[in-house]
N, CA, C and O atoms as a GROMACS GRO file, in nm:
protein
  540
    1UNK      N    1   0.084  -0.118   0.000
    1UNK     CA    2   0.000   0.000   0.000
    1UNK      C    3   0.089   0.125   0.000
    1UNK      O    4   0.191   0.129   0.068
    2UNK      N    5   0.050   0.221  -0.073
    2UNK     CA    6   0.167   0.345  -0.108
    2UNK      C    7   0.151   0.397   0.060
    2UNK      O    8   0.070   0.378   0.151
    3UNK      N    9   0.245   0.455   0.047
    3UNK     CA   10   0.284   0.571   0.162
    3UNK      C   11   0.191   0.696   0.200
    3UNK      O   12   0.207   0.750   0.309
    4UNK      N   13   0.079   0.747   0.098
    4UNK     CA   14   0.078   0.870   0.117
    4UNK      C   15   0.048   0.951   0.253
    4UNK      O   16  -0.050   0.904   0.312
    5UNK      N   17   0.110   1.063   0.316
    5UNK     CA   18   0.094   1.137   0.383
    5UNK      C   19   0.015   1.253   0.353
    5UNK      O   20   0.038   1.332   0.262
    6UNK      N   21  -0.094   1.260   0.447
    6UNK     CA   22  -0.180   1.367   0.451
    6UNK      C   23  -0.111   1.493   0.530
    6UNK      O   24  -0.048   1.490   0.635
    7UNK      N   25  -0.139   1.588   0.458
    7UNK     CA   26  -0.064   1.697   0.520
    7UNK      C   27  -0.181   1.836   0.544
    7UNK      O   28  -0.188   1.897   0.650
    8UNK      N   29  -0.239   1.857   0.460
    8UNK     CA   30  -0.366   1.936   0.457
    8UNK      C   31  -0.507   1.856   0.379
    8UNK      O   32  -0.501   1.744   0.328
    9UNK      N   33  -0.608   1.926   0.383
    9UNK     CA   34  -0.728   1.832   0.319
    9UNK      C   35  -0.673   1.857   0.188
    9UNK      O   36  -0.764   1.813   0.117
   10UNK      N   37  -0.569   1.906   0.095
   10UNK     CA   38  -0.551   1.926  -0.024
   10UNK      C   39  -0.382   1.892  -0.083
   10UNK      O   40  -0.344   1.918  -0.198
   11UNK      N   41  -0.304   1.836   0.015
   11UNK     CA   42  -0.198   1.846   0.010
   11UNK      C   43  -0.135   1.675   0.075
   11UNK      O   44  -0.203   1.628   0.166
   12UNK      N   45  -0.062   1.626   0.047
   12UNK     CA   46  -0.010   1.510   0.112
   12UNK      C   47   0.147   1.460  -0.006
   12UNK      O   48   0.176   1.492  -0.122
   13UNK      N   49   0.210   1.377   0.090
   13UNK     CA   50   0.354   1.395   0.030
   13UNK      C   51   0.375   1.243   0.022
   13UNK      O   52   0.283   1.165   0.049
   14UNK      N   53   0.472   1.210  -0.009
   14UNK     CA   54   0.480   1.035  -0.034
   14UNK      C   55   0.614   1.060  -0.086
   14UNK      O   56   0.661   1.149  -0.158
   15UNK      N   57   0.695   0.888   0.010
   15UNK     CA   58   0.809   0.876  -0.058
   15UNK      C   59   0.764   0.793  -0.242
   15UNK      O   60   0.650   0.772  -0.286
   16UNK      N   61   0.871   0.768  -0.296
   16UNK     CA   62   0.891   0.727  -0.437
   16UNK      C   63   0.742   0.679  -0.462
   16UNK      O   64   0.707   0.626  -0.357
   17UNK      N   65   0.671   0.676  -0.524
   17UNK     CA   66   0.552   0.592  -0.596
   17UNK      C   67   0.588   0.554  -0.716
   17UNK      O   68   0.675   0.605  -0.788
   18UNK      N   69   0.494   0.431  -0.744
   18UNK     CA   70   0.553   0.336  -0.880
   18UNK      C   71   0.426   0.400  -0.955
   18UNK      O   72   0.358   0.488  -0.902
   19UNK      N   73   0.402   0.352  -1.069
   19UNK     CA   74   0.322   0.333  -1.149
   19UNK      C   75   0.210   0.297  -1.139
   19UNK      O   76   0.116   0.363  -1.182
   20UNK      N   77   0.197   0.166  -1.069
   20UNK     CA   78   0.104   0.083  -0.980
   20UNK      C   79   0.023   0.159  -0.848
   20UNK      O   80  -0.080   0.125  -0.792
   21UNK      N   81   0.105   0.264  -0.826
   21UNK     CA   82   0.020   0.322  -0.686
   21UNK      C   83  -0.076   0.463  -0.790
   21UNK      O   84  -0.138   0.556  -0.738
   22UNK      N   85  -0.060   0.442  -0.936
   22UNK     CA   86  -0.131   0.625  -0.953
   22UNK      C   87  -0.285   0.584  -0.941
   22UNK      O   88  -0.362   0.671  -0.903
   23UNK      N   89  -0.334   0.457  -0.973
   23UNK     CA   90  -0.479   0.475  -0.958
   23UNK      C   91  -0.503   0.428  -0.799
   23UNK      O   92  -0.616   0.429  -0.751
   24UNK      N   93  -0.404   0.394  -0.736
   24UNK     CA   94  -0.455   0.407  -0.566
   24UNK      C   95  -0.464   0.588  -0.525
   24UNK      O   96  -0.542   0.630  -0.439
   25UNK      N   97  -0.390   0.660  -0.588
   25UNK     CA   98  -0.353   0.826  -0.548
   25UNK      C   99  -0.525   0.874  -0.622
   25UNK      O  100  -0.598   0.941  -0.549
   26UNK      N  101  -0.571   0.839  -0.751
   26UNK     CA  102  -0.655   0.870  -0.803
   26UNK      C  103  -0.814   0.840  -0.694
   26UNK      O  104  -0.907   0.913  -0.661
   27UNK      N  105  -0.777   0.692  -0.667
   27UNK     CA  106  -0.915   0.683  -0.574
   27UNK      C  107  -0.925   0.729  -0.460
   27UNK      O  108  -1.026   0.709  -0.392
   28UNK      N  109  -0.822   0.801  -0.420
   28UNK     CA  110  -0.787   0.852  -0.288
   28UNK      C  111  -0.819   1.012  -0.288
   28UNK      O  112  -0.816   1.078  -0.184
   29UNK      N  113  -0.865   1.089  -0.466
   29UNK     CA  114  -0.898   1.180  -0.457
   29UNK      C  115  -0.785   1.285  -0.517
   29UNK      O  116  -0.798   1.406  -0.534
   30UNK      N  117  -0.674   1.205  -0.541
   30UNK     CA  118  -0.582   1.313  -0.600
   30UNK      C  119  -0.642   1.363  -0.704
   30UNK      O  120  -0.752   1.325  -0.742
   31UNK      N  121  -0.567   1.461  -0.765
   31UNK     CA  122  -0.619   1.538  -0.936
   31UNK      C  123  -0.476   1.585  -0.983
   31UNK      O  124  -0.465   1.628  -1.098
   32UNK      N  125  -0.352   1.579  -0.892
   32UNK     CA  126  -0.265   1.585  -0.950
   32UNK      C  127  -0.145   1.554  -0.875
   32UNK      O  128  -0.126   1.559  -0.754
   33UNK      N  129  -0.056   1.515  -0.984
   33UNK     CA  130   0.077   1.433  -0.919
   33UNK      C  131   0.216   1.542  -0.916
   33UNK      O  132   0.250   1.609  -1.014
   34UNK      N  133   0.259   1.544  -0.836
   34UNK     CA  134   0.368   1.643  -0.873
   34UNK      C  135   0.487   1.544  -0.815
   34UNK      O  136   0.468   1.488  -0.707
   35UNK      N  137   0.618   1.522  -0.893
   35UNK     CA  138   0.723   1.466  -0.882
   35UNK      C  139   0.849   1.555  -0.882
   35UNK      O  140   0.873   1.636  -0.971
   36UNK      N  141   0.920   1.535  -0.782
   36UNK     CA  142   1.004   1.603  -0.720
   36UNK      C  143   1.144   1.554  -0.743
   36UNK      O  144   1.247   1.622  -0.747
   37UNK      N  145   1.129   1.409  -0.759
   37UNK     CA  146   1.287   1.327  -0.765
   37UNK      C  147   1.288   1.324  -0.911
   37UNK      O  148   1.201   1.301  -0.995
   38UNK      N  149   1.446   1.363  -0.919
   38UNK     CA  150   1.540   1.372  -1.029
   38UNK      C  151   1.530   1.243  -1.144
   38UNK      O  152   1.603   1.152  -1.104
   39UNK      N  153   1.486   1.219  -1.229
   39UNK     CA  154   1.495   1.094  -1.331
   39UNK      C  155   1.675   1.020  -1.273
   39UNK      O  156   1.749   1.094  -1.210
   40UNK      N  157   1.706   0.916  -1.297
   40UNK     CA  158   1.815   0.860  -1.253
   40UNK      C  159   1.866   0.897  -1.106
   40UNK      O  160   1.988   0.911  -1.093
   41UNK      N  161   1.803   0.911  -1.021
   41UNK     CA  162   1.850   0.921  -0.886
   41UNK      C  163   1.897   0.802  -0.881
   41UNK      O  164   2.019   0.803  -0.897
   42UNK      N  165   1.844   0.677  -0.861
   42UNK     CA  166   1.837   0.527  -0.804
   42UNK      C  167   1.825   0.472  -0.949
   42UNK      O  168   1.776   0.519  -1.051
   43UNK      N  169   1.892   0.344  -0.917
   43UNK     CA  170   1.882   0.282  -1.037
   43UNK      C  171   1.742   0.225  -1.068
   43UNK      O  172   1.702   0.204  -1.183
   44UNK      N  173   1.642   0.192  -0.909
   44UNK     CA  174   1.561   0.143  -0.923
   44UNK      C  175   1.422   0.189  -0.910
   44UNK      O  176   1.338   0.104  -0.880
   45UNK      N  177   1.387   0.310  -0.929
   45UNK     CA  178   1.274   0.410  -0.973
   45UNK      C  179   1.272   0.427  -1.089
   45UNK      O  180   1.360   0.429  -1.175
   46UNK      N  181   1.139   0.442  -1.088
   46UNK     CA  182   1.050   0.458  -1.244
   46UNK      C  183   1.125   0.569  -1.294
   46UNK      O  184   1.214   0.626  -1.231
   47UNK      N  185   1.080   0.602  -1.428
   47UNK     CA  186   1.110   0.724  -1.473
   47UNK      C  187   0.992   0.817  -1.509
   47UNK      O  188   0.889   0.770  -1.558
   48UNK      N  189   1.004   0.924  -1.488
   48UNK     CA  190   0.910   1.098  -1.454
   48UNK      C  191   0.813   1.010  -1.563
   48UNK      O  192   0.692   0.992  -1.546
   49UNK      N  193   0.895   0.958  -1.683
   49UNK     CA  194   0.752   0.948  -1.792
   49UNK      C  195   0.687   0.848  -1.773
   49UNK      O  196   0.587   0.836  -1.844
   50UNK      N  197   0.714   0.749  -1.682
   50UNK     CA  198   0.670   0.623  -1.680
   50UNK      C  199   0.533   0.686  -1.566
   50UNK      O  200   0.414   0.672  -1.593
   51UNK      N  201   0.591   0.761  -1.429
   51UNK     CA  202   0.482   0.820  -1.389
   51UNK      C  203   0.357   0.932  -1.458
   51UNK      O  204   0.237   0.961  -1.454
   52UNK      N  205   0.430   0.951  -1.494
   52UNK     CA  206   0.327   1.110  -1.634
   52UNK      C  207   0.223   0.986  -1.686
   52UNK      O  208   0.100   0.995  -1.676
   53UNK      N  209   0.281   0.890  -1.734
   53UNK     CA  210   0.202   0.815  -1.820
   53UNK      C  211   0.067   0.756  -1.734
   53UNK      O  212  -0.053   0.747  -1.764
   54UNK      N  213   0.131   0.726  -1.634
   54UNK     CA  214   0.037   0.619  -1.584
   54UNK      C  215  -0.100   0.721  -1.520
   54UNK      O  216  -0.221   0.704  -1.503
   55UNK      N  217   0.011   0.845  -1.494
   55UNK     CA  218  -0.086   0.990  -1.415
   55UNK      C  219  -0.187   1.006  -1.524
   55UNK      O  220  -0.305   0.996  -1.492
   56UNK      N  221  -0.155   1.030  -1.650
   56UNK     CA  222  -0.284   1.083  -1.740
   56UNK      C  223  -0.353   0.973  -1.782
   56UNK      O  224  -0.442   0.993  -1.865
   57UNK      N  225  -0.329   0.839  -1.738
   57UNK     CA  226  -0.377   0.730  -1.804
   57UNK      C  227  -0.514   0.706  -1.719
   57UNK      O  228  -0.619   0.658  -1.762
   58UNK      N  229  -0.483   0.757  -1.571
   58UNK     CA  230  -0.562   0.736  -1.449
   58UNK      C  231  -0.637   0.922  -1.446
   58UNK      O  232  -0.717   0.940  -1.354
   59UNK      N  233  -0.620   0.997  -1.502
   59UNK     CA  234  -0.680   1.193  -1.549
   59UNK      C  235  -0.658   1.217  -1.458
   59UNK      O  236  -0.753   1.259  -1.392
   60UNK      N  237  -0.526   1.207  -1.392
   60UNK     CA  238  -0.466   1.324  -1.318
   60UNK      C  239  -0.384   1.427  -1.377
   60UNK      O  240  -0.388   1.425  -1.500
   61UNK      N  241  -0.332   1.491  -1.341
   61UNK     CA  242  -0.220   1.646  -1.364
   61UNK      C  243  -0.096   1.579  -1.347
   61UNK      O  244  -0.079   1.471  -1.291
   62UNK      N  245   0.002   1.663  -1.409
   62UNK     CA  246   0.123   1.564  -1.350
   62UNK      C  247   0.208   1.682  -1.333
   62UNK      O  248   0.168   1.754  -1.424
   63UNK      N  249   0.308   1.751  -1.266
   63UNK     CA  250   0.406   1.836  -1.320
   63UNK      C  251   0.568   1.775  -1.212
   63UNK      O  252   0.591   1.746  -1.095
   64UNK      N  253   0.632   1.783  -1.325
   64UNK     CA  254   0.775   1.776  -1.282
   64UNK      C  255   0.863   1.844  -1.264
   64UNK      O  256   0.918   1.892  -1.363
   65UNK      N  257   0.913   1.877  -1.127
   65UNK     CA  258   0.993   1.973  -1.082
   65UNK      C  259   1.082   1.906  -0.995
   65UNK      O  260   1.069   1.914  -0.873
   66UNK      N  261   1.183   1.830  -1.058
   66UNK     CA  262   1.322   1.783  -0.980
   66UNK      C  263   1.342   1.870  -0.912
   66UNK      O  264   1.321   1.987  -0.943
   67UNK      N  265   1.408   1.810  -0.754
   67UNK     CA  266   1.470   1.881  -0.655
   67UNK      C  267   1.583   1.816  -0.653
   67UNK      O  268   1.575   1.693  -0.660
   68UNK      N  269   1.722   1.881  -0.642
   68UNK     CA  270   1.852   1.807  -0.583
   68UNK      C  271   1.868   1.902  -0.484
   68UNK      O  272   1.858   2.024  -0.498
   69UNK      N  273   1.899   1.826  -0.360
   69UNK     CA  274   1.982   1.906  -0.264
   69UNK      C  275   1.825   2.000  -0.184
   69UNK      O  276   1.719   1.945  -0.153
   70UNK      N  277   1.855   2.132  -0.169
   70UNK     CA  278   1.786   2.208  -0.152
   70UNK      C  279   1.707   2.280  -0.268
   70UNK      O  280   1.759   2.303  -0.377
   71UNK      N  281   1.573   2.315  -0.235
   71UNK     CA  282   1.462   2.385  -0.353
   71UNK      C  283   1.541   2.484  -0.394
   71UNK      O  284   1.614   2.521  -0.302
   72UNK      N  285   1.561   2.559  -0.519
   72UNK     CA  286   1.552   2.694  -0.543
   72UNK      C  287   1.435   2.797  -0.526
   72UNK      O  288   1.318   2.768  -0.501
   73UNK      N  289   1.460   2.856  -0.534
   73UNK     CA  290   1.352   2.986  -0.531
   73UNK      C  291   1.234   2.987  -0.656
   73UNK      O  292   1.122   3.038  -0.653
   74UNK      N  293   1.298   2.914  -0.761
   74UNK     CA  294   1.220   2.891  -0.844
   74UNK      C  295   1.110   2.794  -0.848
   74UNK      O  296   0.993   2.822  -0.871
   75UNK      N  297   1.177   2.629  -0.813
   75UNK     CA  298   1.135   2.521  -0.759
   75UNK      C  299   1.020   2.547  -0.676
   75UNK      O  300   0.918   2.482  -0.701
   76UNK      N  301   1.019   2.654  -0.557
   76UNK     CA  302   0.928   2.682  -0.487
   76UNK      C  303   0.774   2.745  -0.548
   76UNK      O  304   0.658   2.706  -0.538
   77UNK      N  305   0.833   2.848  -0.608
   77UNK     CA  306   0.738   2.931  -0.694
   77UNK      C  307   0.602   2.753  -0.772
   77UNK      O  308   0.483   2.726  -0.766
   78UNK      N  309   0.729   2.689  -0.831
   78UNK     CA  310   0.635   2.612  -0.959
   78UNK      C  311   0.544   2.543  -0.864
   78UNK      O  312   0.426   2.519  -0.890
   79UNK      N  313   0.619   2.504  -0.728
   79UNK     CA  314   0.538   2.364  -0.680
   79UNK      C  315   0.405   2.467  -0.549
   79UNK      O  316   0.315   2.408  -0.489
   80UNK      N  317   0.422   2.567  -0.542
   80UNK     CA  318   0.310   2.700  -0.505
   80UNK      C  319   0.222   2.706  -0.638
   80UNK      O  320   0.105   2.674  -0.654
   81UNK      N  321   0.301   2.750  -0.717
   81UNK     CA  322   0.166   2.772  -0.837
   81UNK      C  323   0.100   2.606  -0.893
   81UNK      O  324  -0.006   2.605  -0.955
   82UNK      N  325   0.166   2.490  -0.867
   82UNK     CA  326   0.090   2.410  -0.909
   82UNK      C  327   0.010   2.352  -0.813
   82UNK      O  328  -0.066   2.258  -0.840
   83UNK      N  329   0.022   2.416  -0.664
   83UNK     CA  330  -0.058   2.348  -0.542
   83UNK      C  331  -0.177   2.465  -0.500
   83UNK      O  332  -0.231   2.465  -0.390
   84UNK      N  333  -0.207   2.557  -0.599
   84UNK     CA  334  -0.278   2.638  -0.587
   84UNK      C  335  -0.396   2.620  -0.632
   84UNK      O  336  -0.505   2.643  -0.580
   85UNK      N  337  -0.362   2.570  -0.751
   85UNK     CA  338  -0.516   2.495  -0.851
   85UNK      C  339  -0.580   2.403  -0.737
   85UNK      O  340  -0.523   2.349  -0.641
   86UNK      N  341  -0.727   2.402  -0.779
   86UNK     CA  342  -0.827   2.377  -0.723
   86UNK      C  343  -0.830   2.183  -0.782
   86UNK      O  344  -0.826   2.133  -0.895
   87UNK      N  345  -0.841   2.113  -0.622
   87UNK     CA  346  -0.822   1.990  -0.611
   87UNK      C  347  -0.724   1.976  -0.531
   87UNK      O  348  -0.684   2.073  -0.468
   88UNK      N  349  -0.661   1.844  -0.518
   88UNK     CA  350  -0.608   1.739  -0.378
   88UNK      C  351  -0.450   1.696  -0.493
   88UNK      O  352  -0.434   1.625  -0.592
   89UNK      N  353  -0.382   1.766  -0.430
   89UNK     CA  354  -0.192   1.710  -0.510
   89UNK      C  355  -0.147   1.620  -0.396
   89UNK      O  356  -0.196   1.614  -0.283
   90UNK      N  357  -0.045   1.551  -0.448
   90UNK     CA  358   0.016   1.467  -0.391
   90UNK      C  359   0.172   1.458  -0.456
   90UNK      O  360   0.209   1.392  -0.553
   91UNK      N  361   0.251   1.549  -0.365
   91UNK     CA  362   0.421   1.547  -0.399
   91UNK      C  363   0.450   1.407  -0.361
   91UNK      O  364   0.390   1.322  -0.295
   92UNK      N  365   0.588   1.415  -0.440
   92UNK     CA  366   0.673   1.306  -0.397
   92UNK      C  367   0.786   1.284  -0.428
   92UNK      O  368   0.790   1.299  -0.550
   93UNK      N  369   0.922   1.246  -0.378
   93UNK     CA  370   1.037   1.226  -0.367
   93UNK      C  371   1.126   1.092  -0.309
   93UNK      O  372   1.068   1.013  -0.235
   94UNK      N  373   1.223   1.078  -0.334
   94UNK     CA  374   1.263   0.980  -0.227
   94UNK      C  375   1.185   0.918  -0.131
   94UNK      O  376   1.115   0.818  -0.140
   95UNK      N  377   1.216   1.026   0.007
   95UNK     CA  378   1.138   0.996   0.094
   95UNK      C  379   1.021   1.091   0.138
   95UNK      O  380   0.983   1.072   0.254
   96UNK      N  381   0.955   1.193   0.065
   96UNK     CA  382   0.907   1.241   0.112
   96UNK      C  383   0.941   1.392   0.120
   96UNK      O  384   0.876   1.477   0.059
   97UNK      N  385   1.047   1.416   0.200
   97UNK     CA  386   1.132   1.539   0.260
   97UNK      C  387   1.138   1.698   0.123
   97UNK      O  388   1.072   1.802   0.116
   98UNK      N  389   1.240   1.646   0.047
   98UNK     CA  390   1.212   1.747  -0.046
   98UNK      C  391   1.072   1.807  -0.092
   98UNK      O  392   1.066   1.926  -0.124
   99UNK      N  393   0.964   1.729  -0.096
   99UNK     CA  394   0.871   1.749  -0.105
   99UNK      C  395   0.783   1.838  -0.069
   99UNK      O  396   0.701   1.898  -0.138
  100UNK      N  397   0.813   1.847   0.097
  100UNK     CA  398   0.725   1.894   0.212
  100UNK      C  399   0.802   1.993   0.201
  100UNK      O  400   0.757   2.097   0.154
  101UNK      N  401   0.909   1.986   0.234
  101UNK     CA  402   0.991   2.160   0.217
  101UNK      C  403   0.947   2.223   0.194
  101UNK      O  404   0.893   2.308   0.265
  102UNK      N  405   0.953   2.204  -0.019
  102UNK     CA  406   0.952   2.293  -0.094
  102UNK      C  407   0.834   2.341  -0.039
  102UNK      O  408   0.844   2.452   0.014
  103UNK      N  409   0.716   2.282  -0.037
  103UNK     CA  410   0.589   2.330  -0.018
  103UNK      C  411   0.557   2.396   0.100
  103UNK      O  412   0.452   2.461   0.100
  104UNK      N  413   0.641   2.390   0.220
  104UNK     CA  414   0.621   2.453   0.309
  104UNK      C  415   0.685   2.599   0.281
  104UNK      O  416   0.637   2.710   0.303
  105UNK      N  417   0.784   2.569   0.238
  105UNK     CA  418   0.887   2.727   0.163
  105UNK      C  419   0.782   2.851   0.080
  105UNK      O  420   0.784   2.974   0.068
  106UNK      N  421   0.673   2.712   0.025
  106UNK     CA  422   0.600   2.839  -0.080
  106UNK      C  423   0.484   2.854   0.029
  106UNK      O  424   0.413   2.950  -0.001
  107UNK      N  425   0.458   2.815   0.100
  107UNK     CA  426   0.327   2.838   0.179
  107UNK      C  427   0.374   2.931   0.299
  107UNK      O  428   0.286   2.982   0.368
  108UNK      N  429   0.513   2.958   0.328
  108UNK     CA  430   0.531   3.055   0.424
  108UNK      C  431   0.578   3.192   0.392
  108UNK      O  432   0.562   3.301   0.446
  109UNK      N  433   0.659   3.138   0.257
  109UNK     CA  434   0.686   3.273   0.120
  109UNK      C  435   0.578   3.331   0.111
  109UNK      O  436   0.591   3.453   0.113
  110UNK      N  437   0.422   3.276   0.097
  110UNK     CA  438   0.301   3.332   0.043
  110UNK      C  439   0.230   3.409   0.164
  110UNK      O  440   0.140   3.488   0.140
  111UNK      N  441   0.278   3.381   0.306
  111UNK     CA  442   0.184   3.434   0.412
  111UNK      C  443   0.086   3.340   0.419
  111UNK      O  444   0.017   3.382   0.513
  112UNK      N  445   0.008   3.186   0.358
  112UNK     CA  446   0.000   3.128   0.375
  112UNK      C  447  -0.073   3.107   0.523
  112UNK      O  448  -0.184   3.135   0.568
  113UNK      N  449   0.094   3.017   0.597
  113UNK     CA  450   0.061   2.967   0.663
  113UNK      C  451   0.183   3.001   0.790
  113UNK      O  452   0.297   3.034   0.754
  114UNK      N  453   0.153   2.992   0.918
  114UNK     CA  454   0.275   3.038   1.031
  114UNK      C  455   0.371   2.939   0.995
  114UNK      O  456   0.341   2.830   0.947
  115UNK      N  457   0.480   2.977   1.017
  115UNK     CA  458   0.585   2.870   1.087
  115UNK      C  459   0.585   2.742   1.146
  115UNK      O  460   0.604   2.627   1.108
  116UNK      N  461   0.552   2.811   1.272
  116UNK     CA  462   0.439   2.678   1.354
  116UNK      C  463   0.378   2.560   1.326
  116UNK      O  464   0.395   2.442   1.359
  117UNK      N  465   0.294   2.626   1.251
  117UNK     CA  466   0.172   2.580   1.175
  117UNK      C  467   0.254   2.462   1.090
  117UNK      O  468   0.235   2.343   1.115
  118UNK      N  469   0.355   2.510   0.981
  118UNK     CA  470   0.395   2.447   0.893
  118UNK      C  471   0.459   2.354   0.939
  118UNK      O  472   0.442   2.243   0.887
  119UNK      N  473   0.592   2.373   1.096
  119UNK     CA  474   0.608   2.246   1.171
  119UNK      C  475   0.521   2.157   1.224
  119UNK      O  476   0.518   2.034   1.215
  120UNK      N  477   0.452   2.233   1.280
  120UNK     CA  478   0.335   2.128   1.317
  120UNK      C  479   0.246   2.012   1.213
  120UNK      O  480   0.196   1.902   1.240
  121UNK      N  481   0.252   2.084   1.095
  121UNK     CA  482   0.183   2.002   0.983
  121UNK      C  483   0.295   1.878   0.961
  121UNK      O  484   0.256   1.761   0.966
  122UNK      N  485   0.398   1.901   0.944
  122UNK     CA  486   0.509   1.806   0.901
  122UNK      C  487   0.540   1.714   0.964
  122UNK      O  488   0.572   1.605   0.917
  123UNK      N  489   0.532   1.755   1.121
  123UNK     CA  490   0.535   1.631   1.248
  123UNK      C  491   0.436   1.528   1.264
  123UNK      O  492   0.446   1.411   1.301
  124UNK      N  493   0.299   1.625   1.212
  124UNK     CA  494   0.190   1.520   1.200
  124UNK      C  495   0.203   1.408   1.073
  124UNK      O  496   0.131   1.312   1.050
  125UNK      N  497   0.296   1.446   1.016
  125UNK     CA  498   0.261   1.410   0.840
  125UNK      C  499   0.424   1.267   0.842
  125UNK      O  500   0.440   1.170   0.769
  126UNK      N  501   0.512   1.319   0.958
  126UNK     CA  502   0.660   1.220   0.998
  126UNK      C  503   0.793   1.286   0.930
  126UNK      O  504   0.890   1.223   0.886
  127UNK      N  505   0.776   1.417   0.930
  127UNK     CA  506   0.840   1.510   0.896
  127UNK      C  507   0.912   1.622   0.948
  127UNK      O  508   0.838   1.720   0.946
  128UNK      N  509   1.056   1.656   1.005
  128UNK     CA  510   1.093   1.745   1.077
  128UNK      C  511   1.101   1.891   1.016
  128UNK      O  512   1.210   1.945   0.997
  129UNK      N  513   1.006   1.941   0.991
  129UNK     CA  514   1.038   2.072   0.955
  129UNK      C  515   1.103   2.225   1.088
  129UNK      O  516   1.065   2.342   1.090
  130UNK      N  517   1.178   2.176   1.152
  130UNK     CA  518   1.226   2.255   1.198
  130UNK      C  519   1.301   2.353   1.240
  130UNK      O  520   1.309   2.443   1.324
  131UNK      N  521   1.386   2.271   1.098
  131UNK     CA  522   1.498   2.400   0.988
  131UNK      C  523   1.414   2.504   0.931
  131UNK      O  524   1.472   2.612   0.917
  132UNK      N  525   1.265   2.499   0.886
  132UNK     CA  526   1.259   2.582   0.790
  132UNK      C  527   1.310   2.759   0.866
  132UNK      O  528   1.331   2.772   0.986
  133UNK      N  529   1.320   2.870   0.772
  133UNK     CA  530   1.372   2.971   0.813
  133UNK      C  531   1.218   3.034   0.894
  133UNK      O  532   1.102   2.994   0.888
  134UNK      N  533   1.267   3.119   0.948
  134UNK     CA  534   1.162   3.187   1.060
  134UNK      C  535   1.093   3.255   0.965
  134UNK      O  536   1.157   3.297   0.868
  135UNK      N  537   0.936   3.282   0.972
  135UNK     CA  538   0.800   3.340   0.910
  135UNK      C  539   0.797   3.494   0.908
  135UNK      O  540   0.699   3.553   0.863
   0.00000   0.00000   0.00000
């Protein structure tokens, strides 16, 4: 059974998903997939298109925005403007982590949401957000 983490009624993060988990994400209410890990990280993850495919095969959204390392400023912006549209996303990465970041980065960039708030969401979700920078 996939991983996914609920993080808001519209938001939830998940380490790696296969192919096989997009119509579990679909009955679960997603409308769009956003992928975070780099094509060739691991030898043994799908590739972005193998997920894209299976995402529009099941009419979800898909957008790909590799993270290495830490988000850019940009990274943040895309995965804000694509968690803005109306419906239930579901990031994902490795484990999760890059994921929640970024999204916490654009939700505290935006006024959003407190600090707090955004740790608190992440702890509930098995996530230490307690690096992020102060609100």
């Amino acid at each position: 059974m996939p991983d996914f983490r609920a993080v808001t009624d519209a938001f939830a993060v998940s380490p790696q998903i296969f192919p096989s988990d997009v119509d579990s994400a679909a009955a679960r209410g997603f409308t769009l997939i956003i992928n975070n890990r780099p094509d060739g990280e691991s030898p043994d993850q799908p590739s972005g298109a193998q997920i894209q495919a299976a995402a529009r095969a099941a009419g979800l959204a898909y957008a790909y925005i590799p993270i290495s390392g830490r988000p850019t400023p940009v990274q943040v912006a895309q995965v804000r403007a694509a968690t803005a549209a109306p419906g239930k996303a579901l990031a994902f990465c490795r484990s999760g982590m890059r994921s929640i970041v970024t999204w916490a980065l654009g939700q505290a960039e935006a006024g959003a949401m407190s600090r707090e708030r955004l740790v608190s969401l992440g702890a509930a979700a098995g996530y230490d957000l307690a690096g992020l920078p102060p609100g």
